PDB file of N, CA and C in Angstrom:
ATOM      1  N   MET A 486      35.801 161.317 148.222  1.00  0.00           N
ATOM      2  CA  MET A 486      37.403 161.096 147.988  1.00  0.00           C
ATOM      3  C   MET A 486      37.631 161.621 146.607  1.00  0.00           C
ATOM      4  N   GLN A 487      38.551 162.750 146.517  1.00  0.00           N
ATOM      5  CA  GLN A 487      39.096 163.321 145.273  1.00  0.00           C
ATOM      6  C   GLN A 487      40.068 162.520 144.685  1.00  0.00           C
ATOM      7  N   THR A 488      40.010 162.412 143.353  1.00  0.00           N
ATOM      8  CA  THR A 488      40.911 161.762 142.408  1.00  0.00           C
ATOM      9  C   THR A 488      42.020 162.603 142.119  1.00  0.00           C
ATOM     10  N   VAL A 489      43.281 162.198 142.303  1.00  0.00           N
ATOM     11  CA  VAL A 489      44.611 162.845 141.708  1.00  0.00           C
ATOM     12  C   VAL A 489      45.175 161.967 140.817  1.00  0.00           C
ATOM     13  N   LEU A 490      45.357 162.486 139.425  1.00  0.00           N
ATOM     14  CA  LEU A 490      45.964 161.800 138.445  1.00  0.00           C
ATOM     15  C   LEU A 490      47.615 162.107 138.490  1.00  0.00           C
ATOM     16  N   VAL A 491      48.304 160.973 138.566  1.00  0.00           N
ATOM     17  CA  VAL A 491      49.856 161.178 138.606  1.00  0.00           C
ATOM     18  C   VAL A 491      50.253 160.582 137.325  1.00  0.00           C
ATOM     19  N   VAL A 492      50.992 161.320 136.572  1.00  0.00           N
ATOM     20  CA  VAL A 492      51.402 160.840 135.337  1.00  0.00           C
ATOM     21  C   VAL A 492      52.988 161.104 135.308  1.00  0.00           C
ATOM     22  N   ASP A 493      53.685 160.054 135.450  1.00  0.00           N
ATOM     23  CA  ASP A 493      55.152 159.792 135.419  1.00  0.00           C
ATOM     24  C   ASP A 493      55.926 158.652 135.059  1.00  0.00           C
ATOM     25  N   ASP A 494      56.814 158.652 134.209  1.00  0.00           N
ATOM     26  CA  ASP A 494      57.337 157.363 133.650  1.00  0.00           C
ATOM     27  C   ASP A 494      58.374 156.706 134.620  1.00  0.00           C
ATOM     28  N   ASP A 495      58.575 157.602 135.856  1.00  0.00           N
ATOM     29  CA  ASP A 495      59.531 156.807 136.807  1.00  0.00           C
ATOM     30  C   ASP A 495      58.521 156.075 137.867  1.00  0.00           C
ATOM     31  N   GLY A 496      58.583 154.807 137.712  1.00  0.00           N
ATOM     32  CA  GLY A 496      57.726 154.002 138.531  1.00  0.00           C
ATOM     33  C   GLY A 496      57.915 154.112 139.979  1.00  0.00           C
ATOM     34  N   ASN A 497      58.914 154.114 140.512  1.00  0.00           N
ATOM     35  CA  ASN A 497      59.234 154.332 141.944  1.00  0.00           C
ATOM     36  C   ASN A 497      58.726 155.670 142.594  1.00  0.00           C
ATOM     37  N   LEU A 498      58.961 156.710 141.783  1.00  0.00           N
ATOM     38  CA  LEU A 498      58.381 158.047 142.113  1.00  0.00           C
ATOM     39  C   LEU A 498      56.841 158.049 141.990  1.00  0.00           C
ATOM     40  N   ARG A 499      56.363 157.479 141.034  1.00  0.00           N
ATOM     41  CA  ARG A 499      54.944 157.453 140.810  1.00  0.00           C
ATOM     42  C   ARG A 499      54.054 156.614 142.012  1.00  0.00           C
ATOM     43  N   ASP A 500      54.854 155.462 142.376  1.00  0.00           N
ATOM     44  CA  ASP A 500      54.110 154.667 143.296  1.00  0.00           C
ATOM     45  C   ASP A 500      54.330 155.313 144.621  1.00  0.00           C
ATOM     46  N   THR A 501      55.491 155.973 144.947  1.00  0.00           N
ATOM     47  CA  THR A 501      55.673 156.852 146.261  1.00  0.00           C
ATOM     48  C   THR A 501      54.463 157.944 146.309  1.00  0.00           C
ATOM     49  N   ILE A 502      54.457 158.639 145.319  1.00  0.00           N
ATOM     50  CA  ILE A 502      53.476 159.681 145.383  1.00  0.00           C
ATOM     51  C   ILE A 502      52.062 159.211 145.530  1.00  0.00           C
ATOM     52  N   GLY A 503      51.734 158.012 144.769  1.00  0.00           N
ATOM     53  CA  GLY A 503      50.376 157.371 144.920  1.00  0.00           C
ATOM     54  C   GLY A 503      50.108 156.898 146.466  1.00  0.00           C
ATOM     55  N   LEU A 504      51.150 156.392 147.054  1.00  0.00           N
ATOM     56  CA  LEU A 504      50.973 156.006 148.600  1.00  0.00           C
ATOM     57  C   LEU A 504      50.785 157.397 149.509  1.00  0.00           C
ATOM     58  N   MET A 505      51.599 158.328 149.170  1.00  0.00           N
ATOM     59  CA  MET A 505      51.315 159.469 150.021  1.00  0.00           C
ATOM     60  C   MET A 505      50.064 160.168 149.795  1.00  0.00           C
ATOM     61  N   LEU A 506      49.573 160.148 148.634  1.00  0.00           N
ATOM     62  CA  LEU A 506      48.233 160.706 148.307  1.00  0.00           C
ATOM     63  C   LEU A 506      47.148 159.855 149.057  1.00  0.00           C
ATOM     64  N   GLU A 507      47.323 158.497 149.019  1.00  0.00           N
ATOM     65  CA  GLU A 507      46.289 157.630 149.721  1.00  0.00           C
ATOM     66  C   GLU A 507      46.323 158.033 151.079  1.00  0.00           C
ATOM     67  N   LYS A 508      47.462 158.070 151.761  1.00  0.00           N
ATOM     68  CA  LYS A 508      47.727 158.328 153.119  1.00  0.00           C
ATOM     69  C   LYS A 508      47.063 159.589 153.648  1.00  0.00           C
ATOM     70  N   GLU A 509      46.858 160.518 152.718  1.00  0.00           N
ATOM     71  CA  GLU A 509      46.210 161.752 152.866  1.00  0.00           C
ATOM     72  C   GLU A 509      44.718 161.869 152.453  1.00  0.00           C
ATOM     73  N   GLY A 510      44.211 160.751 152.006  1.00  0.00           N
ATOM     74  CA  GLY A 510      42.765 160.656 151.902  1.00  0.00           C
ATOM     75  C   GLY A 510      42.290 160.807 150.405  1.00  0.00           C
ATOM     76  N   PHE A 511      43.344 160.891 149.455  1.00  0.00           N
ATOM     77  CA  PHE A 511      42.896 160.991 148.009  1.00  0.00           C
ATOM     78  C   PHE A 511      42.999 159.683 147.369  1.00  0.00           C
ATOM     79  N   ARG A 512      42.324 159.651 146.304  1.00  0.00           N
ATOM     80  CA  ARG A 512      42.398 158.386 145.338  1.00  0.00           C
ATOM     81  C   ARG A 512      43.327 158.634 144.329  1.00  0.00           C
ATOM     82  N   PRO A 513      44.561 158.204 144.348  1.00  0.00           N
ATOM     83  CA  PRO A 513      45.335 158.377 143.195  1.00  0.00           C
ATOM     84  C   PRO A 513      45.150 157.326 142.096  1.00  0.00           C
ATOM     85  N   VAL A 514      45.240 158.053 141.014  1.00  0.00           N
ATOM     86  CA  VAL A 514      45.293 157.185 139.690  1.00  0.00           C
ATOM     87  C   VAL A 514      46.585 157.095 139.005  1.00  0.00           C
ATOM     88  N   LEU A 515      47.266 156.281 138.724  1.00  0.00           N
ATOM     89  CA  LEU A 515      48.721 156.332 138.106  1.00  0.00           C
ATOM     90  C   LEU A 515      48.869 156.000 136.664  1.00  0.00           C
ATOM     91  N   ALA A 516      49.558 156.822 135.979  1.00  0.00           N
ATOM     92  CA  ALA A 516      49.870 156.541 134.588  1.00  0.00           C
ATOM     93  C   ALA A 516      51.213 156.643 134.342  1.00  0.00           C
ATOM     94  N   ALA A 517      51.689 155.715 133.591  1.00  0.00           N
ATOM     95  CA  ALA A 517      53.203 155.532 133.245  1.00  0.00           C
ATOM     96  C   ALA A 517      53.665 156.276 132.040  1.00  0.00           C
ATOM     97  N   ASP A 518      52.755 156.992 131.269  1.00  0.00           N
ATOM     98  CA  ASP A 518      53.198 157.719 130.113  1.00  0.00           C
ATOM     99  C   ASP A 518      52.204 158.746 129.741  1.00  0.00           C
ATOM    100  N   GLY A 519      52.490 159.635 128.914  1.00  0.00           N
ATOM    101  CA  GLY A 519      51.659 160.892 128.693  1.00  0.00           C
ATOM    102  C   GLY A 519      50.586 160.530 127.959  1.00  0.00           C
ATOM    103  N   LYS A 520      50.551 159.651 126.974  1.00  0.00           N
ATOM    104  CA  LYS A 520      49.321 159.246 126.174  1.00  0.00           C
ATOM    105  C   LYS A 520      48.160 158.555 127.234  1.00  0.00           C
ATOM    106  N   THR A 521      48.670 157.716 128.209  1.00  0.00           N
ATOM    107  CA  THR A 521      47.730 157.072 128.937  1.00  0.00           C
ATOM    108  C   THR A 521      47.220 158.162 130.012  1.00  0.00           C
ATOM    109  N   GLY A 522      48.122 158.995 130.533  1.00  0.00           N
ATOM    110  CA  GLY A 522      47.730 160.083 131.474  1.00  0.00           C
ATOM    111  C   GLY A 522      46.863 160.974 130.812  1.00  0.00           C
ATOM    112  N   PHE A 523      46.816 161.411 129.446  1.00  0.00           N
ATOM    113  CA  PHE A 523      45.915 162.199 128.868  1.00  0.00           C
ATOM    114  C   PHE A 523      44.526 161.527 128.727  1.00  0.00           C
ATOM    115  N   GLU A 524      44.552 160.355 128.269  1.00  0.00           N
ATOM    116  CA  GLU A 524      43.218 159.583 128.307  1.00  0.00           C
ATOM    117  C   GLU A 524      42.682 159.403 129.528  1.00  0.00           C
ATOM    118  N   GLN A 525      43.204 159.206 130.535  1.00  0.00           N
ATOM    119  CA  GLN A 525      42.732 159.178 131.861  1.00  0.00           C
ATOM    120  C   GLN A 525      42.235 160.425 132.458  1.00  0.00           C
ATOM    121  N   ALA A 526      42.688 161.456 131.938  1.00  0.00           N
ATOM    122  CA  ALA A 526      42.537 162.768 132.376  1.00  0.00           C
ATOM    123  C   ALA A 526      41.056 163.025 131.864  1.00  0.00           C
ATOM    124  N   LEU A 527      40.807 162.777 130.540  1.00  0.00           N
ATOM    125  CA  LEU A 527      39.661 162.944 129.927  1.00  0.00           C
ATOM    126  C   LEU A 527      38.433 162.125 130.495  1.00  0.00           C
ATOM    127  N   ALA A 528      38.800 160.766 130.799  1.00  0.00           N
ATOM    128  CA  ALA A 528      37.773 159.875 131.297  1.00  0.00           C
ATOM    129  C   ALA A 528      37.363 160.090 132.593  1.00  0.00           C
ATOM    130  N   LEU A 529      38.315 160.360 133.462  1.00  0.00           N
ATOM    131  CA  LEU A 529      38.139 160.455 135.005  1.00  0.00           C
ATOM    132  C   LEU A 529      37.835 161.919 135.559  1.00  0.00           C
ATOM    133  N   LYS A 530      38.137 162.945 134.695  1.00  0.00           N
ATOM    134  CA  LYS A 530      38.076 164.395 135.175  1.00  0.00           C
ATOM    135  C   LYS A 530      38.506 164.468 136.612  1.00  0.00           C
ATOM    136  N   PRO A 531      39.887 164.314 136.867  1.00  0.00           N
ATOM    137  CA  PRO A 531      40.324 164.364 138.365  1.00  0.00           C
ATOM    138  C   PRO A 531      40.268 165.675 138.819  1.00  0.00           C
ATOM    139  N   ALA A 532      40.467 165.706 140.200  1.00  0.00           N
ATOM    140  CA  ALA A 532      40.488 167.026 140.781  1.00  0.00           C
ATOM    141  C   ALA A 532      41.702 167.840 140.598  1.00  0.00           C
ATOM    142  N   LEU A 533      42.731 166.893 140.280  1.00  0.00           N
ATOM    143  CA  LEU A 533      44.182 167.543 140.249  1.00  0.00           C
ATOM    144  C   LEU A 533      45.087 166.591 139.348  1.00  0.00           C
ATOM    145  N   ILE A 534      46.078 167.202 138.565  1.00  0.00           N
ATOM    146  CA  ILE A 534      46.770 166.309 137.637  1.00  0.00           C
ATOM    147  C   ILE A 534      48.315 166.790 138.059  1.00  0.00           C
ATOM    148  N   LEU A 535      49.138 165.688 138.398  1.00  0.00           N
ATOM    149  CA  LEU A 535      50.540 165.915 138.726  1.00  0.00           C
ATOM    150  C   LEU A 535      51.128 165.361 137.443  1.00  0.00           C
ATOM    151  N   VAL A 536      51.964 166.026 136.663  1.00  0.00           N
ATOM    152  CA  VAL A 536      52.518 165.548 135.673  1.00  0.00           C
ATOM    153  C   VAL A 536      54.066 165.786 135.493  1.00  0.00           C
ATOM    154  N   ASP A 537      54.746 164.697 135.127  1.00  0.00           N
ATOM    155  CA  ASP A 537      56.292 164.917 134.969  1.00  0.00           C
ATOM    156  C   ASP A 537      56.484 165.622 133.533  1.00  0.00           C
ATOM    157  N   LEU A 538      57.441 166.437 133.429  1.00  0.00           N
ATOM    158  CA  LEU A 538      57.645 167.175 132.123  1.00  0.00           C
ATOM    159  C   LEU A 538      58.257 166.264 131.066  1.00  0.00           C
ATOM    160  N   ARG A 539      59.368 165.620 131.326  1.00  0.00           N
ATOM    161  CA  ARG A 539      60.076 164.818 130.524  1.00  0.00           C
ATOM    162  C   ARG A 539      59.670 163.489 130.562  1.00  0.00           C
ATOM    163  N   MET A 540      59.118 162.954 129.577  1.00  0.00           N
ATOM    164  CA  MET A 540      58.811 161.493 129.395  1.00  0.00           C
ATOM    165  C   MET A 540      58.807 161.135 127.991  1.00  0.00           C
ATOM    166  N   PRO A 541      59.174 159.835 127.833  1.00  0.00           N
ATOM    167  CA  PRO A 541      59.218 159.507 126.251  1.00  0.00           C
ATOM    168  C   PRO A 541      57.724 159.509 125.773  1.00  0.00           C
ATOM    169  N   GLY A 542      57.855 159.594 124.375  1.00  0.00           N
ATOM    170  CA  GLY A 542      56.476 159.645 123.722  1.00  0.00           C
ATOM    171  C   GLY A 542      55.885 161.054 123.943  1.00  0.00           C
ATOM    172  N   LEU A 543      54.813 161.071 124.405  1.00  0.00           N
ATOM    173  CA  LEU A 543      53.932 162.249 124.751  1.00  0.00           C
ATOM    174  C   LEU A 543      54.569 162.939 125.994  1.00  0.00           C
ATOM    175  N   SER A 544      55.139 164.064 125.805  1.00  0.00           N
ATOM    176  CA  SER A 544      55.877 164.683 127.009  1.00  0.00           C
ATOM    177  C   SER A 544      54.821 165.381 127.932  1.00  0.00           C
ATOM    178  N   GLY A 545      55.235 165.725 129.097  1.00  0.00           N
ATOM    179  CA  GLY A 545      54.337 166.423 130.049  1.00  0.00           C
ATOM    180  C   GLY A 545      53.915 167.833 129.509  1.00  0.00           C
ATOM    181  N   VAL A 546      54.667 168.419 128.874  1.00  0.00           N
ATOM    182  CA  VAL A 546      54.263 169.714 128.153  1.00  0.00           C
ATOM    183  C   VAL A 546      53.194 169.544 127.310  1.00  0.00           C
ATOM    184  N   GLU A 547      53.145 168.632 126.533  1.00  0.00           N
ATOM    185  CA  GLU A 547      52.094 168.112 125.440  1.00  0.00           C
ATOM    186  C   GLU A 547      50.850 167.758 126.217  1.00  0.00           C
ATOM    187  N   VAL A 548      51.056 166.998 127.340  1.00  0.00           N
ATOM    188  CA  VAL A 548      49.760 166.421 128.052  1.00  0.00           C
ATOM    189  C   VAL A 548      49.298 167.888 128.494  1.00  0.00           C
ATOM    190  N   CYS A 549      49.926 168.806 129.204  1.00  0.00           N
ATOM    191  CA  CYS A 549      49.205 170.015 129.655  1.00  0.00           C
ATOM    192  C   CYS A 549      48.735 170.903 128.657  1.00  0.00           C
ATOM    193  N   LYS A 550      49.248 170.885 127.365  1.00  0.00           N
ATOM    194  CA  LYS A 550      48.533 171.697 126.208  1.00  0.00           C
ATOM    195  C   LYS A 550      47.288 170.943 125.831  1.00  0.00           C
ATOM    196  N   ARG A 551      47.258 169.673 125.672  1.00  0.00           N
ATOM    197  CA  ARG A 551      46.112 168.871 125.439  1.00  0.00           C
ATOM    198  C   ARG A 551      45.087 168.929 126.355  1.00  0.00           C
ATOM    199  N   VAL A 552      45.349 168.810 127.653  1.00  0.00           N
ATOM    200  CA  VAL A 552      44.295 169.042 128.672  1.00  0.00           C
ATOM    201  C   VAL A 552      43.597 170.389 128.578  1.00  0.00           C
ATOM    202  N   ARG A 553      44.536 171.384 128.296  1.00  0.00           N
ATOM    203  CA  ARG A 553      43.799 172.755 128.280  1.00  0.00           C
ATOM    204  C   ARG A 553      43.115 172.963 126.867  1.00  0.00           C
ATOM    205  N   ALA A 554      43.439 172.429 125.745  1.00  0.00           N
ATOM    206  CA  ALA A 554      42.935 172.457 124.548  1.00  0.00           C
ATOM    207  C   ALA A 554      41.556 171.647 124.619  1.00  0.00           C
ATOM    208  N   SER A 555      41.521 170.709 125.373  1.00  0.00           N
ATOM    209  CA  SER A 555      40.210 170.027 125.744  1.00  0.00           C
ATOM    210  C   SER A 555      39.063 170.859 126.352  1.00  0.00           C
ATOM    211  N   GLY A 556      39.532 171.768 126.951  1.00  0.00           N
ATOM    212  CA  GLY A 556      38.689 172.806 127.838  1.00  0.00           C
ATOM    213  C   GLY A 556      38.568 172.427 129.307  1.00  0.00           C
ATOM    214  N   MET A 557      39.456 171.453 129.659  1.00  0.00           N
ATOM    215  CA  MET A 557      39.510 170.990 131.054  1.00  0.00           C
ATOM    216  C   MET A 557      40.190 172.228 131.817  1.00  0.00           C
ATOM    217  N   LYS A 558      39.707 172.568 132.912  1.00  0.00           N
ATOM    218  CA  LYS A 558      40.246 173.604 133.928  1.00  0.00           C
ATOM    219  C   LYS A 558      40.867 173.037 134.981  1.00  0.00           C
ATOM    220  N   THR A 559      41.147 171.654 135.057  1.00  0.00           N
ATOM    221  CA  THR A 559      41.759 171.021 136.030  1.00  0.00           C
ATOM    222  C   THR A 559      43.197 171.480 136.516  1.00  0.00           C
ATOM    223  N   PRO A 560      43.350 171.811 137.722  1.00  0.00           N
ATOM    224  CA  PRO A 560      44.825 172.248 138.099  1.00  0.00           C
ATOM    225  C   PRO A 560      45.811 171.309 137.741  1.00  0.00           C
ATOM    226  N   LEU A 561      46.854 171.788 137.344  1.00  0.00           N
ATOM    227  CA  LEU A 561      48.009 171.099 136.870  1.00  0.00           C
ATOM    228  C   LEU A 561      49.274 171.373 137.746  1.00  0.00           C
ATOM    229  N   ILE A 562      49.836 170.497 138.212  1.00  0.00           N
ATOM    230  CA  ILE A 562      51.200 170.629 138.813  1.00  0.00           C
ATOM    231  C   ILE A 562      52.274 169.846 138.080  1.00  0.00           C
ATOM    232  N   VAL A 563      53.287 170.595 137.734  1.00  0.00           N
ATOM    233  CA  VAL A 563      54.336 170.075 137.172  1.00  0.00           C
ATOM    234  C   VAL A 563      55.399 169.349 137.990  1.00  0.00           C
ATOM    235  N   LEU A 564      55.825 168.034 137.699  1.00  0.00           N
ATOM    236  CA  LEU A 564      56.957 167.547 138.516  1.00  0.00           C
ATOM    237  C   LEU A 564      58.077 167.598 137.605  1.00  0.00           C
ATOM    238  N   SER A 565      59.252 167.866 138.075  1.00  0.00           N
ATOM    239  CA  SER A 565      60.366 168.133 137.072  1.00  0.00           C
ATOM    240  C   SER A 565      61.759 168.191 137.975  1.00  0.00           C
ATOM    241  N   ALA A 566      62.673 167.606 137.355  1.00  0.00           N
ATOM    242  CA  ALA A 566      64.030 167.745 137.864  1.00  0.00           C
ATOM    243  C   ALA A 566      64.918 168.544 136.967  1.00  0.00           C
ATOM    244  N   ILE A 567      64.203 169.313 136.189  1.00  0.00           N
ATOM    245  CA  ILE A 567      64.943 170.121 135.053  1.00  0.00           C
ATOM    246  C   ILE A 567      65.702 171.162 135.816  1.00  0.00           C
ATOM    247  N   GLY A 568      67.054 171.324 135.326  1.00  0.00           N
ATOM    248  CA  GLY A 568      67.924 172.193 135.826  1.00  0.00           C
ATOM    249  C   GLY A 568      68.314 173.393 134.982  1.00  0.00           C
ATOM    250  N   ASP A 569      68.062 173.178 133.647  1.00  0.00           N
ATOM    251  CA  ASP A 569      68.569 174.166 132.559  1.00  0.00           C
ATOM    252  C   ASP A 569      67.621 175.402 132.831  1.00  0.00           C
ATOM    253  N   GLU A 570      68.330 176.691 132.768  1.00  0.00           N
ATOM    254  CA  GLU A 570      67.757 177.939 132.919  1.00  0.00           C
ATOM    255  C   GLU A 570      66.609 178.036 131.900  1.00  0.00           C
ATOM    256  N   MET A 571      66.797 177.645 130.649  1.00  0.00           N
ATOM    257  CA  MET A 571      65.697 177.931 129.448  1.00  0.00           C
ATOM    258  C   MET A 571      64.543 177.097 129.748  1.00  0.00           C
ATOM    259  N   ASP A 572      64.883 175.790 130.365  1.00  0.00           N
ATOM    260  CA  ASP A 572      63.560 174.969 130.724  1.00  0.00           C
ATOM    261  C   ASP A 572      62.801 175.696 131.863  1.00  0.00           C
ATOM    262  N   LYS A 573      63.467 176.092 132.918  1.00  0.00           N
ATOM    263  CA  LYS A 573      62.786 176.828 133.822  1.00  0.00           C
ATOM    264  C   LYS A 573      61.830 178.137 133.313  1.00  0.00           C
ATOM    265  N   VAL A 574      62.459 178.736 132.596  1.00  0.00           N
ATOM    266  CA  VAL A 574      61.767 179.882 132.135  1.00  0.00           C
ATOM    267  C   VAL A 574      60.528 179.576 131.168  1.00  0.00           C
ATOM    268  N   PHE A 575      60.666 178.484 130.484  1.00  0.00           N
ATOM    269  CA  PHE A 575      59.642 177.832 129.588  1.00  0.00           C
ATOM    270  C   PHE A 575      58.555 177.453 130.409  1.00  0.00           C
ATOM    271  N   THR A 576      58.788 176.647 131.496  1.00  0.00           N
ATOM    272  CA  THR A 576      57.842 176.033 132.308  1.00  0.00           C
ATOM    273  C   THR A 576      57.196 177.032 133.243  1.00  0.00           C
ATOM    274  N   THR A 577      57.524 178.280 133.591  1.00  0.00           N
ATOM    275  CA  THR A 577      56.923 178.994 134.609  1.00  0.00           C
ATOM    276  C   THR A 577      55.784 179.911 133.945  1.00  0.00           C
TER     277      THR A 577
END
């Protein structure tokens, strides 16, 4: 069973994604903030990381930067409701 790390400060969204992943046969690990998510990424070496961009404290952008700086090649998928054009250009 592959582990998928979900890092999002929205509890409802995080739980819903976790249930959907379980239904599809994955082992979801849920983190409510960027700091915890980054620590879990290092400890668990998940097959995939789903990360929200805008979180208080350690942002999703910073989580992604730290994951890559650590040498991890784990695929990252960004969850975002960002609508500003500059944010879209930055994240692509």
